[in-house]
Amino acid sequence: MARLSLLLGLLTGITSLFAVACISPAPADDDDDDTNQGISCATADEAWAECAAVTGSPTPAPFCSLLAAGQVGADSDWGCIASLLGQWDCATGLPSGLDEFGTCINLNPGDDDDSVGDDDDSSGGDDDDDIPTGPCTDDGYEPNNEIATASPLTPGSYSDMVSCPEDLDYYAVGVNSGEFIRASFTFLDEEGDIDVQIKDGNDGGLDYGSSSTDNEEVAVLADTSTTYYVYAKLFSDSGTAVGNPYSLTITTGTPQPEVCGDGIDNDVDQSTDCADDDCADDPSCLEDCSDGVDNDADFRTDCADSDCDNSPLCVEDCSDGIDNDADGRTDCADSGCDSSPLCVENCSDGIDNDADGRIDCLDSGCSADAACICPSDPYEENDSYQGPKPIASSASPYTGLNTCLDDEDWYSFSSNGTPTITLDFLDADGDIDCKLYDADSAQWTADPNDPNWTPNLTESLVSSTSTGDSEDCSVTSSTATNGNYLLRVYFYASQSTDPNGVGNSYTLNISY
């Protein structure tokens, strides 16, 4: 009432201002964001009556009646002032500058002030937010907004009920021990989504209906004689009118054996038809493995249902391009085809036969295949700097050598001149690189992750890492000449760039 007192103090001085404001012909906005929007009718009527009493003026008609008629805005203080001034007809709205005093409802608003200059739905000139506006006419069961004021009902059918925004509907129904109560609501969801419950005396939900389709149904089995409360709430409004009408049918009685195709939870165990365990052996609930219907209501259809595991219709055909057993894997990618001759990896045909994303020797299934074993050469084992094979220019060229992803070749030699070292190979079969080290000055540090793998060397004298058909690790005039050397030859590739999966062969040429 602090703001109200201030307004009353200014009442005489601002009478003419309000008189002009109330006949504004072109509202700036319909002020959906008025801070007093949504005030309850009880509060508004009480505040308005208090305002009238304080000023000694006759109590005007209840504020909410005028609000429902579209004659005043949802602001009780402004409603009071407007009534005292006798300015009831404000349907054309007030300028936004008077929002502080509240605004009158405009039956033809120009903009609902969602953003700037437009209501941001489609175009200016309407409020177009798909939420109906205007009064919601309550039904004859009001007030029934809480358990304490719930409308008593007996089993039967009821019509002309209305669910209004911010208005809860409670209905009290007595049920005997061992009986069920079923509440069936009928309405059009396009006119507003209604959610329903059956509640106990503590306002606790026992069964819920909250779909986004027409109609809802809830049911509970009573284990003692008691009163249950059927509850309805307008979850969201839409359509042409504010609120949504509905019909309600209340049924009580003794639970019956489940009928497996009537759409009713006959035994009131919260499971209907084929979703009920009682229907597990009913012929109408056995999964048909090819009709596209979840016959047994277990949320799995046809071959995706475990009931169809042994159906001939659901055995994976390993070459038809179809996921026959509906497990998300097709043909050879399906584990059901592991033993099929069609899905055994051929390790040298360039095809991913078993559909695992790996071809030929890159497939783990080919690891023991003769075509995929890294060929040995006469100088093995020379896989590390700790066991290099001695070579000499007098024996060059060295032919029939091989290096693979997991098989480096290390050589040692002593030179009294300038070493010339070249490797010849076909790069299309895999890239080979080389590095030359001074064995006398190199500092060796074992790889902490794999002592048998390549050591971490300080610096190589020469490194050749081209992508051609040869590499040159020769010593130039700017590098050392006489001395002891180590040559590292390695396969530079990943599994994705090793076309054969078995490395590559090369010829080593050395002279000094």
Coordinates of C-alpha atoms in Angstrom, one line a residue:
M1 CA 0.0 0.0 0.0
A2 CA 3.0 2.3 0.1
R3 CA 2.7 3.1 -3.6
L4 CA -1.1 3.4 -3.2
S5 CA -0.7 6.1 -0.5
L6 CA 1.6 8.1 -2.7
L7 CA -0.8 7.9 -5.5
L8 CA -3.7 8.9 -3.3
G9 CA -1.7 11.9 -2.2
L10 CA -1.3 13.0 -5.8
L11 CA -4.9 12.1 -6.7
T12 CA -6.3 15.6 -7.0
G13 CA -3.3 17.0 -9.0
I14 CA -3.2 14.2 -11.6
T15 CA -7.0 13.8 -12.3
S16 CA -6.8 15.6 -15.6
L17 CA -3.7 13.6 -16.6
F18 CA -5.6 10.3 -16.1
A19 CA -8.6 11.7 -17.8
V20 CA -6.5 12.3 -20.9
A21 CA -4.6 9.0 -20.6
C22 CA -7.6 6.8 -20.5
I23 CA -8.8 7.9 -23.9
S24 CA -5.5 7.3 -25.7
P25 CA -6.6 6.0 -29.1
A26 CA -3.3 4.2 -30.1
P27 CA -1.7 2.2 -27.3
A28 CA 2.1 1.9 -27.5
D29 CA 2.1 -1.6 -26.1
D30 CA -0.2 -4.0 -24.2
D31 CA 2.4 -4.2 -21.5
D32 CA 2.6 -8.0 -21.0
D33 CA 5.5 -7.4 -18.7
D34 CA 3.4 -5.3 -16.2
T35 CA 4.8 -6.2 -12.8
N36 CA 1.4 -6.8 -11.4
Q37 CA 0.2 -9.1 -14.1
G38 CA -0.9 -12.4 -12.7
I39 CA -2.1 -11.0 -9.3
S40 CA -4.8 -13.2 -7.9
C41 CA -8.3 -12.0 -8.0
A42 CA -8.7 -12.4 -4.2
T43 CA -5.7 -10.1 -3.6
A44 CA -6.8 -7.6 -6.2
D45 CA -10.3 -7.3 -5.0
E46 CA -9.1 -7.0 -1.4
A47 CA -6.6 -4.2 -2.3
W48 CA -9.2 -2.4 -4.3
A49 CA -11.7 -2.5 -1.5
E50 CA -9.1 -1.3 1.0
C51 CA -8.3 1.6 -1.3
A52 CA -11.9 2.6 -1.5
A53 CA -12.3 2.3 2.3
V54 CA -9.2 4.4 3.0
T55 CA -10.4 7.2 0.8
G56 CA -13.9 7.0 2.2
S57 CA -15.3 6.4 -1.3
P58 CA -18.0 3.8 -2.0
T59 CA -16.6 0.4 -2.7
P60 CA -16.7 -0.1 -6.5
A61 CA -17.6 -3.3 -8.3
P62 CA -15.1 -6.1 -7.6
F63 CA -11.9 -5.4 -9.5
C64 CA -11.7 -8.8 -11.1
S65 CA -15.1 -8.5 -12.6
L66 CA -14.0 -5.4 -14.5
L67 CA -10.7 -7.1 -15.3
A68 CA -12.5 -10.0 -16.9
A69 CA -14.7 -7.6 -18.8
G70 CA -11.6 -6.0 -20.3
Q71 CA -12.3 -2.6 -18.7
V72 CA -9.2 -2.2 -16.5
G73 CA -5.7 -3.6 -16.3
A74 CA -4.2 -6.1 -13.9
D75 CA -3.0 -3.5 -11.4
S76 CA -5.1 -3.1 -8.2
D77 CA -3.7 0.3 -7.3
W78 CA -4.5 1.7 -10.7
G79 CA -7.8 0.0 -10.6
C80 CA -8.6 1.8 -7.4
I81 CA -7.6 5.2 -8.8
A82 CA -9.4 4.7 -12.0
S83 CA -12.6 3.7 -10.2
L84 CA -12.4 6.7 -7.9
L85 CA -12.1 9.0 -10.9
G86 CA -15.0 7.3 -12.5
Q87 CA -12.8 6.3 -15.5
W88 CA -13.9 2.8 -16.1
D89 CA -13.7 2.5 -19.8
C90 CA -10.0 2.2 -20.6
A91 CA -10.2 -0.5 -23.3
T92 CA -8.0 1.6 -25.6
G93 CA -5.1 1.3 -23.2
L94 CA -2.7 3.9 -21.6
P95 CA 0.6 5.3 -22.9
S96 CA 3.6 3.2 -21.8
G97 CA 4.7 6.2 -19.7
L98 CA 2.0 5.5 -17.3
D99 CA 3.0 1.8 -16.8
E100 CA 3.9 2.8 -13.3
F101 CA 0.2 3.2 -12.5
G102 CA -0.8 0.1 -14.4
T103 CA -2.4 -0.3 -17.8
C104 CA -5.8 -1.1 -18.9
I105 CA -6.5 -4.2 -21.0
N106 CA -6.6 -3.4 -24.7
L107 CA -8.9 -5.7 -26.6
N108 CA -6.9 -5.0 -29.8
P109 CA -3.3 -4.6 -28.7
G110 CA -0.8 -3.3 -31.2
D111 CA 2.4 -4.9 -29.8
D112 CA 2.9 -7.1 -26.8
D113 CA 6.4 -5.7 -26.2
D114 CA 8.3 -9.0 -26.5
S115 CA 11.3 -7.2 -27.9
V116 CA 11.4 -3.8 -29.6
G117 CA 8.7 -2.5 -31.9
D118 CA 7.2 -5.9 -32.6
D119 CA 6.0 -8.9 -30.7
D120 CA 8.7 -10.9 -32.5
D121 CA 6.3 -13.7 -33.5
S122 CA 5.7 -12.8 -37.1
S123 CA 4.8 -9.2 -37.7
G124 CA 3.8 -6.1 -35.7
G125 CA 0.2 -5.2 -35.3
D126 CA -0.9 -8.3 -33.4
D127 CA 0.3 -10.1 -30.3
D128 CA 0.4 -13.4 -32.3
D129 CA 2.0 -15.5 -29.6
D130 CA -0.5 -18.4 -30.1
I131 CA -1.7 -18.0 -26.5
P132 CA -5.4 -17.1 -26.4
T133 CA -6.3 -13.9 -24.5
G134 CA -9.4 -12.8 -22.7
P135 CA -11.4 -14.2 -19.8
C136 CA -11.7 -17.9 -18.9
T137 CA -15.1 -18.8 -17.8
D138 CA -14.9 -21.2 -14.8
D139 CA -17.3 -24.2 -14.4
G140 CA -19.8 -24.8 -11.7
Y141 CA -17.5 -26.9 -9.6
E142 CA -15.4 -23.9 -8.4
P143 CA -13.9 -23.1 -6.1
N144 CA -12.1 -26.5 -6.1
N145 CA -8.5 -25.3 -6.3
E146 CA -7.1 -27.5 -3.5
I147 CA -7.8 -30.7 -1.6
A148 CA -9.6 -28.7 1.2
T149 CA -12.2 -27.4 -1.3
A150 CA -12.3 -30.4 -3.6
S151 CA -15.7 -31.0 -5.3
P152 CA -17.2 -34.3 -4.2
L153 CA -18.0 -36.7 -7.1
T154 CA -19.5 -40.2 -7.3
P155 CA -18.9 -42.7 -10.1
G156 CA -20.4 -41.4 -13.3
S157 CA -19.9 -39.1 -16.2
Y158 CA -19.5 -35.3 -16.0
S159 CA -19.4 -32.7 -18.7
D160 CA -19.0 -28.9 -19.0
M161 CA -15.9 -28.8 -16.9
V162 CA -13.2 -26.2 -17.7
S163 CA -9.5 -26.1 -16.9
C164 CA -8.4 -22.4 -16.8
P165 CA -4.8 -21.1 -16.6
E166 CA -3.4 -21.0 -13.0
D167 CA -6.6 -22.8 -11.8
L168 CA -6.3 -26.3 -10.4
D169 CA -9.3 -28.6 -10.3
Y170 CA -9.7 -31.2 -7.4
Y171 CA -12.5 -33.7 -7.2
A172 CA -12.9 -36.0 -4.1
V173 CA -14.1 -39.6 -4.7
G174 CA -14.6 -42.2 -1.9
V175 CA -13.3 -45.7 -2.7
N176 CA -13.7 -48.9 -0.7
S177 CA -10.8 -51.2 0.1
G178 CA -9.9 -53.6 -2.7
E179 CA -11.7 -51.4 -5.3
F180 CA -10.1 -49.3 -8.0
I181 CA -10.8 -45.8 -9.1
R182 CA -10.3 -44.8 -12.7
A183 CA -10.6 -41.2 -14.0
S184 CA -11.0 -40.8 -17.7
F185 CA -10.6 -37.2 -19.1
T186 CA -11.8 -36.3 -22.6
F187 CA -10.6 -33.1 -24.3
L188 CA -8.9 -31.8 -27.4
D189 CA -5.2 -31.2 -26.8
E190 CA -5.1 -28.6 -29.6
E191 CA -7.2 -26.4 -27.3
G192 CA -4.8 -26.8 -24.4
D193 CA -2.8 -29.6 -22.8
I194 CA -4.3 -30.9 -19.6
D195 CA -2.3 -33.0 -17.2
V196 CA -4.1 -35.2 -14.6
Q197 CA -3.3 -37.2 -11.5
I198 CA -4.9 -39.2 -8.8
K199 CA -3.7 -38.0 -5.4
D200 CA -3.9 -39.1 -1.8
G201 CA -5.0 -37.0 1.1
N202 CA -1.5 -35.5 1.5
D203 CA -1.6 -34.2 -2.1
G204 CA 0.9 -36.9 -3.2
G205 CA 0.6 -38.2 -6.8
L206 CA -0.3 -41.9 -7.2
D207 CA -0.8 -42.1 -11.0
Y208 CA -0.1 -39.6 -13.7
G209 CA -1.4 -38.7 -17.1
S210 CA 0.8 -36.2 -18.9
S211 CA 0.9 -37.0 -22.6
S212 CA 0.7 -34.3 -25.4
T213 CA -2.3 -36.0 -27.1
D214 CA -6.1 -35.9 -26.6
N215 CA -7.5 -37.4 -23.4
E216 CA -5.8 -38.8 -20.3
E217 CA -6.6 -41.7 -18.0
V218 CA -5.4 -42.5 -14.5
A219 CA -6.2 -45.4 -12.2
V220 CA -5.3 -46.5 -8.7
L221 CA -6.2 -49.7 -6.6
A222 CA -7.2 -48.9 -3.1
D223 CA -5.7 -51.0 -0.3
T224 CA -7.9 -49.4 2.3
S225 CA -11.2 -47.5 2.3
T226 CA -10.3 -43.9 1.7
T227 CA -10.9 -40.7 -0.3
Y228 CA -8.8 -40.1 -3.4
Y229 CA -8.5 -36.8 -5.2
V230 CA -8.7 -36.5 -9.0
Y231 CA -6.7 -33.6 -10.2
A232 CA -6.5 -31.6 -13.4
K233 CA -4.2 -28.8 -14.4
L234 CA -3.9 -26.8 -17.7
F235 CA -0.3 -27.4 -18.5
S236 CA -0.3 -25.1 -21.6
D237 CA -3.0 -23.2 -23.3
S238 CA -3.6 -22.9 -27.0
G239 CA -6.5 -22.9 -29.5
T240 CA -9.0 -20.1 -29.9
A241 CA -10.3 -19.6 -26.3
V242 CA -8.7 -19.2 -22.9
G243 CA -8.8 -22.5 -21.0
N244 CA -9.9 -25.9 -22.2
P245 CA -13.2 -27.7 -21.6
Y246 CA -13.2 -31.3 -20.7
S247 CA -15.4 -34.2 -19.7
L248 CA -14.7 -36.6 -16.8
T249 CA -15.8 -40.2 -16.2
I250 CA -15.2 -41.7 -12.8
T251 CA -15.3 -45.5 -12.5
T252 CA -14.9 -47.6 -9.4
G253 CA -15.2 -51.3 -8.9
T254 CA -13.4 -54.6 -8.4
P255 CA -10.3 -55.2 -10.6
Q256 CA -10.9 -57.7 -13.4
P257 CA -8.4 -60.0 -15.2
E258 CA -6.4 -58.2 -17.8
V259 CA -7.9 -58.2 -21.3
C260 CA -5.0 -58.1 -23.6
G261 CA -6.3 -55.9 -26.4
D262 CA -8.9 -53.5 -25.1
G263 CA -6.6 -50.6 -24.2
I264 CA -7.6 -50.7 -20.5
D265 CA -5.6 -51.6 -17.5
N266 CA -8.3 -54.0 -16.3
D267 CA -6.4 -55.3 -13.2
V268 CA -5.2 -51.8 -12.3
D269 CA -1.5 -52.8 -12.0
Q270 CA -0.3 -49.8 -14.1
S271 CA 0.3 -52.0 -17.1
T272 CA -2.0 -52.2 -20.0
D273 CA -2.7 -55.0 -22.5
C274 CA 0.5 -56.6 -23.8
A275 CA 2.7 -54.5 -21.4
D276 CA 1.1 -56.5 -18.6
D277 CA 2.9 -59.7 -17.6
D278 CA -0.5 -61.4 -17.5
C279 CA -0.5 -61.2 -21.3
A280 CA 2.9 -62.7 -21.8
D281 CA 1.4 -65.9 -23.3
D282 CA -1.5 -64.4 -25.0
P283 CA -1.4 -65.1 -28.8
S284 CA -2.1 -61.4 -29.5
C285 CA 0.9 -60.4 -27.5
L286 CA 3.5 -62.7 -29.1
E287 CA 6.0 -60.7 -31.1
D288 CA 5.4 -60.9 -34.8
C289 CA 8.9 -60.6 -36.2
S290 CA 8.1 -58.9 -39.5
D291 CA 5.1 -56.7 -39.1
G292 CA 6.8 -53.5 -37.8
V293 CA 4.6 -53.5 -34.6
D294 CA 5.8 -53.8 -31.0
N295 CA 3.2 -56.6 -30.4
D296 CA 4.3 -57.4 -26.9
A297 CA 4.7 -53.8 -25.8
D298 CA 8.2 -54.2 -24.6
F299 CA 9.5 -51.2 -26.7
R300 CA 11.3 -53.5 -29.1
T301 CA 10.0 -54.3 -32.6
D302 CA 10.4 -57.3 -34.8
C303 CA 14.0 -58.6 -34.9
A304 CA 15.1 -56.0 -32.3
D305 CA 13.0 -58.0 -29.8
S306 CA 14.8 -60.8 -28.1
D307 CA 11.7 -63.0 -28.6
C308 CA 12.7 -63.1 -32.3
D309 CA 16.3 -64.2 -31.8
N310 CA 15.6 -67.7 -33.1
S311 CA 13.2 -66.6 -35.8
P312 CA 14.5 -67.5 -39.3
L313 CA 13.4 -64.0 -40.3
C314 CA 16.0 -62.6 -37.9
V315 CA 19.1 -64.6 -38.7
E316 CA 21.7 -62.3 -40.2
D317 CA 22.2 -62.8 -43.9
C318 CA 25.8 -62.0 -44.4
S319 CA 25.7 -60.6 -47.9
D320 CA 22.4 -58.8 -48.5
G321 CA 23.3 -55.4 -47.2
I322 CA 20.4 -55.5 -44.7
D323 CA 20.6 -55.5 -40.9
N324 CA 18.4 -58.6 -40.7
D325 CA 18.5 -59.1 -36.9
A326 CA 18.2 -55.4 -36.2
D327 CA 21.2 -55.1 -34.0
G328 CA 22.7 -52.1 -35.7
R329 CA 25.3 -54.1 -37.6
T330 CA 25.0 -55.3 -41.2
D331 CA 26.4 -58.4 -43.0
C332 CA 30.0 -59.2 -42.0
A333 CA 30.1 -56.4 -39.5
D334 CA 27.6 -58.4 -37.5
S335 CA 29.1 -60.9 -34.9
G336 CA 26.5 -63.4 -36.1
C337 CA 28.6 -63.7 -39.4
D338 CA 31.9 -64.3 -37.7
S339 CA 31.9 -67.9 -38.8
S340 CA 30.5 -67.3 -42.2
P341 CA 32.9 -68.2 -45.1
L342 CA 31.7 -64.9 -46.7
C343 CA 33.2 -63.0 -43.8
V344 CA 36.6 -64.5 -43.3
E345 CA 39.3 -61.9 -44.1
N346 CA 41.2 -62.7 -47.2
C347 CA 44.6 -61.2 -46.4
S348 CA 45.7 -60.3 -49.9
D349 CA 42.7 -59.2 -52.0
G350 CA 42.5 -55.5 -51.0
I351 CA 38.9 -55.9 -49.6
D352 CA 37.7 -55.5 -46.1
N353 CA 36.0 -58.9 -46.1
D354 CA 34.8 -58.9 -42.5
A355 CA 33.7 -55.3 -42.5
D356 CA 35.8 -54.2 -39.5
G357 CA 37.3 -51.2 -41.2
R358 CA 40.7 -52.9 -41.7
I359 CA 41.9 -54.5 -45.0
D360 CA 44.2 -57.4 -45.6
C361 CA 47.3 -57.4 -43.4
L362 CA 46.0 -54.4 -41.4
D363 CA 43.3 -56.7 -40.1
S364 CA 44.2 -58.4 -36.8
G365 CA 42.7 -61.5 -38.2
C366 CA 45.6 -61.7 -40.6
S367 CA 48.4 -61.4 -38.1
A368 CA 49.4 -65.0 -38.4
D369 CA 48.7 -65.2 -42.2
A370 CA 51.9 -66.0 -44.2
A371 CA 51.1 -63.0 -46.5
C372 CA 51.2 -60.7 -43.5
I373 CA 54.3 -61.8 -41.6
C374 CA 57.1 -59.3 -42.0
P375 CA 59.7 -61.0 -44.2
S376 CA 63.0 -61.8 -42.6
D377 CA 66.2 -60.9 -44.4
P378 CA 69.8 -62.3 -44.0
Y379 CA 70.8 -59.6 -41.5
E380 CA 68.2 -60.2 -38.8
E381 CA 68.2 -59.8 -35.9
N382 CA 69.4 -56.2 -36.2
D383 CA 66.4 -54.4 -34.8
S384 CA 68.2 -52.0 -32.4
Y385 CA 71.4 -49.9 -32.0
Q386 CA 72.5 -52.5 -29.5
G387 CA 72.8 -55.2 -32.1
P388 CA 73.7 -53.7 -35.5
K389 CA 75.0 -55.8 -38.3
P390 CA 78.4 -54.9 -39.7
I391 CA 78.5 -53.9 -43.4
A392 CA 81.3 -52.9 -45.8
S393 CA 81.6 -51.2 -49.1
S394 CA 83.2 -54.3 -50.6
A395 CA 80.0 -56.3 -50.2
S396 CA 77.7 -53.6 -51.7
P397 CA 75.0 -53.6 -52.8
Y398 CA 73.0 -55.4 -50.1
T399 CA 69.8 -56.7 -51.7
G400 CA 66.6 -58.5 -50.4
L401 CA 66.4 -56.4 -47.2
N402 CA 63.1 -55.7 -45.5
T403 CA 61.9 -53.2 -42.8
C404 CA 58.4 -53.1 -41.2
L405 CA 56.5 -51.1 -38.8
D406 CA 57.9 -53.1 -35.9
D407 CA 61.2 -54.0 -37.4
E408 CA 63.9 -51.4 -37.8
D409 CA 67.3 -52.3 -39.4
W410 CA 70.6 -51.1 -37.8
Y411 CA 74.0 -51.4 -39.5
S412 CA 77.5 -50.5 -38.4
F413 CA 80.6 -49.7 -40.4
S414 CA 84.0 -48.0 -40.2
S415 CA 85.2 -45.6 -42.9
N416 CA 88.5 -44.2 -43.8
G417 CA 86.9 -41.8 -46.3
T418 CA 83.6 -40.0 -47.0
P419 CA 80.8 -42.6 -46.8
T420 CA 78.1 -42.6 -49.6
I421 CA 75.0 -44.4 -48.6
T422 CA 71.8 -44.7 -50.6
L423 CA 68.6 -46.8 -50.3
D424 CA 66.6 -47.9 -53.3
F425 CA 62.9 -49.0 -53.0
L426 CA 59.4 -48.5 -54.4
D427 CA 57.8 -45.7 -52.3
A428 CA 54.3 -46.8 -53.4
D429 CA 54.8 -49.9 -51.3
G430 CA 55.7 -47.9 -48.2
D431 CA 58.0 -45.1 -47.3
I432 CA 61.5 -45.9 -46.0
D433 CA 63.8 -43.4 -44.3
C434 CA 67.3 -43.5 -42.9
K435 CA 69.6 -41.7 -40.4
L436 CA 73.4 -41.9 -40.0
Y437 CA 75.0 -41.4 -36.6
D438 CA 78.6 -41.0 -35.4
A439 CA 79.0 -44.0 -33.2
D440 CA 82.0 -42.6 -31.4
S441 CA 80.3 -39.4 -30.2
A442 CA 76.7 -40.4 -29.9
Q443 CA 75.2 -40.4 -26.5
W444 CA 72.6 -43.1 -26.1
T445 CA 69.6 -42.9 -23.8
A446 CA 67.2 -45.9 -23.7
D447 CA 63.6 -45.2 -24.5
P448 CA 61.8 -45.4 -21.1
N449 CA 58.7 -46.8 -22.7
D450 CA 60.3 -49.7 -24.6
P451 CA 63.9 -50.6 -24.0
N452 CA 64.0 -52.7 -27.2
W453 CA 62.8 -49.8 -29.3
T454 CA 64.8 -47.1 -31.0
P455 CA 67.0 -45.2 -28.5
N456 CA 66.9 -41.4 -28.2
L457 CA 70.1 -40.2 -29.9
T458 CA 71.5 -36.8 -29.4
E459 CA 72.0 -35.8 -33.1
S460 CA 72.2 -37.6 -36.4
L461 CA 74.9 -36.7 -38.8
V462 CA 72.6 -37.2 -41.8
S463 CA 68.9 -37.7 -42.0
S464 CA 67.0 -38.5 -45.2
T465 CA 63.2 -38.5 -45.1
S466 CA 61.9 -37.8 -48.6
T467 CA 58.8 -39.4 -50.1
G468 CA 60.6 -40.6 -53.3
D469 CA 61.8 -44.0 -54.3
S470 CA 65.3 -43.5 -52.7
E471 CA 67.0 -42.0 -49.7
D472 CA 70.5 -40.6 -49.4
C473 CA 72.3 -40.8 -46.1
S474 CA 75.7 -39.9 -47.5
V475 CA 78.3 -37.9 -45.5
T476 CA 79.0 -34.5 -47.0
S477 CA 82.2 -32.5 -46.8
S478 CA 80.8 -30.5 -43.9
T479 CA 80.4 -33.6 -41.8
A480 CA 82.9 -36.1 -40.3
T481 CA 84.6 -38.5 -42.6
N482 CA 86.9 -41.1 -41.0
G483 CA 85.3 -42.9 -38.1
N484 CA 82.8 -45.4 -36.9
Y485 CA 79.2 -45.1 -38.0
L486 CA 75.7 -46.4 -37.2
L487 CA 73.0 -46.5 -39.9
R488 CA 69.4 -46.7 -39.0
V489 CA 66.9 -47.8 -41.7
Y490 CA 63.2 -47.7 -40.7
F491 CA 59.7 -47.9 -42.1
Y492 CA 58.1 -44.5 -41.9
A493 CA 54.4 -45.2 -42.1
S494 CA 51.3 -45.8 -40.0
Q495 CA 48.9 -48.7 -40.6
S496 CA 46.7 -46.5 -42.6
T497 CA 49.6 -45.7 -45.1
D498 CA 51.1 -49.1 -45.3
P499 CA 49.3 -50.5 -48.3
N500 CA 50.5 -54.1 -47.8
G501 CA 50.7 -54.1 -44.0
V502 CA 54.1 -55.8 -44.2
G503 CA 56.5 -52.9 -44.6
N504 CA 58.7 -52.7 -47.7
S505 CA 61.9 -54.2 -49.2
Y506 CA 64.9 -52.2 -50.2
T507 CA 68.5 -52.3 -51.5
L508 CA 71.4 -50.7 -49.5
N509 CA 74.3 -49.2 -51.4
I510 CA 77.4 -48.1 -49.5
S511 CA 80.8 -46.9 -50.6
Y512 CA 83.7 -44.9 -49.0

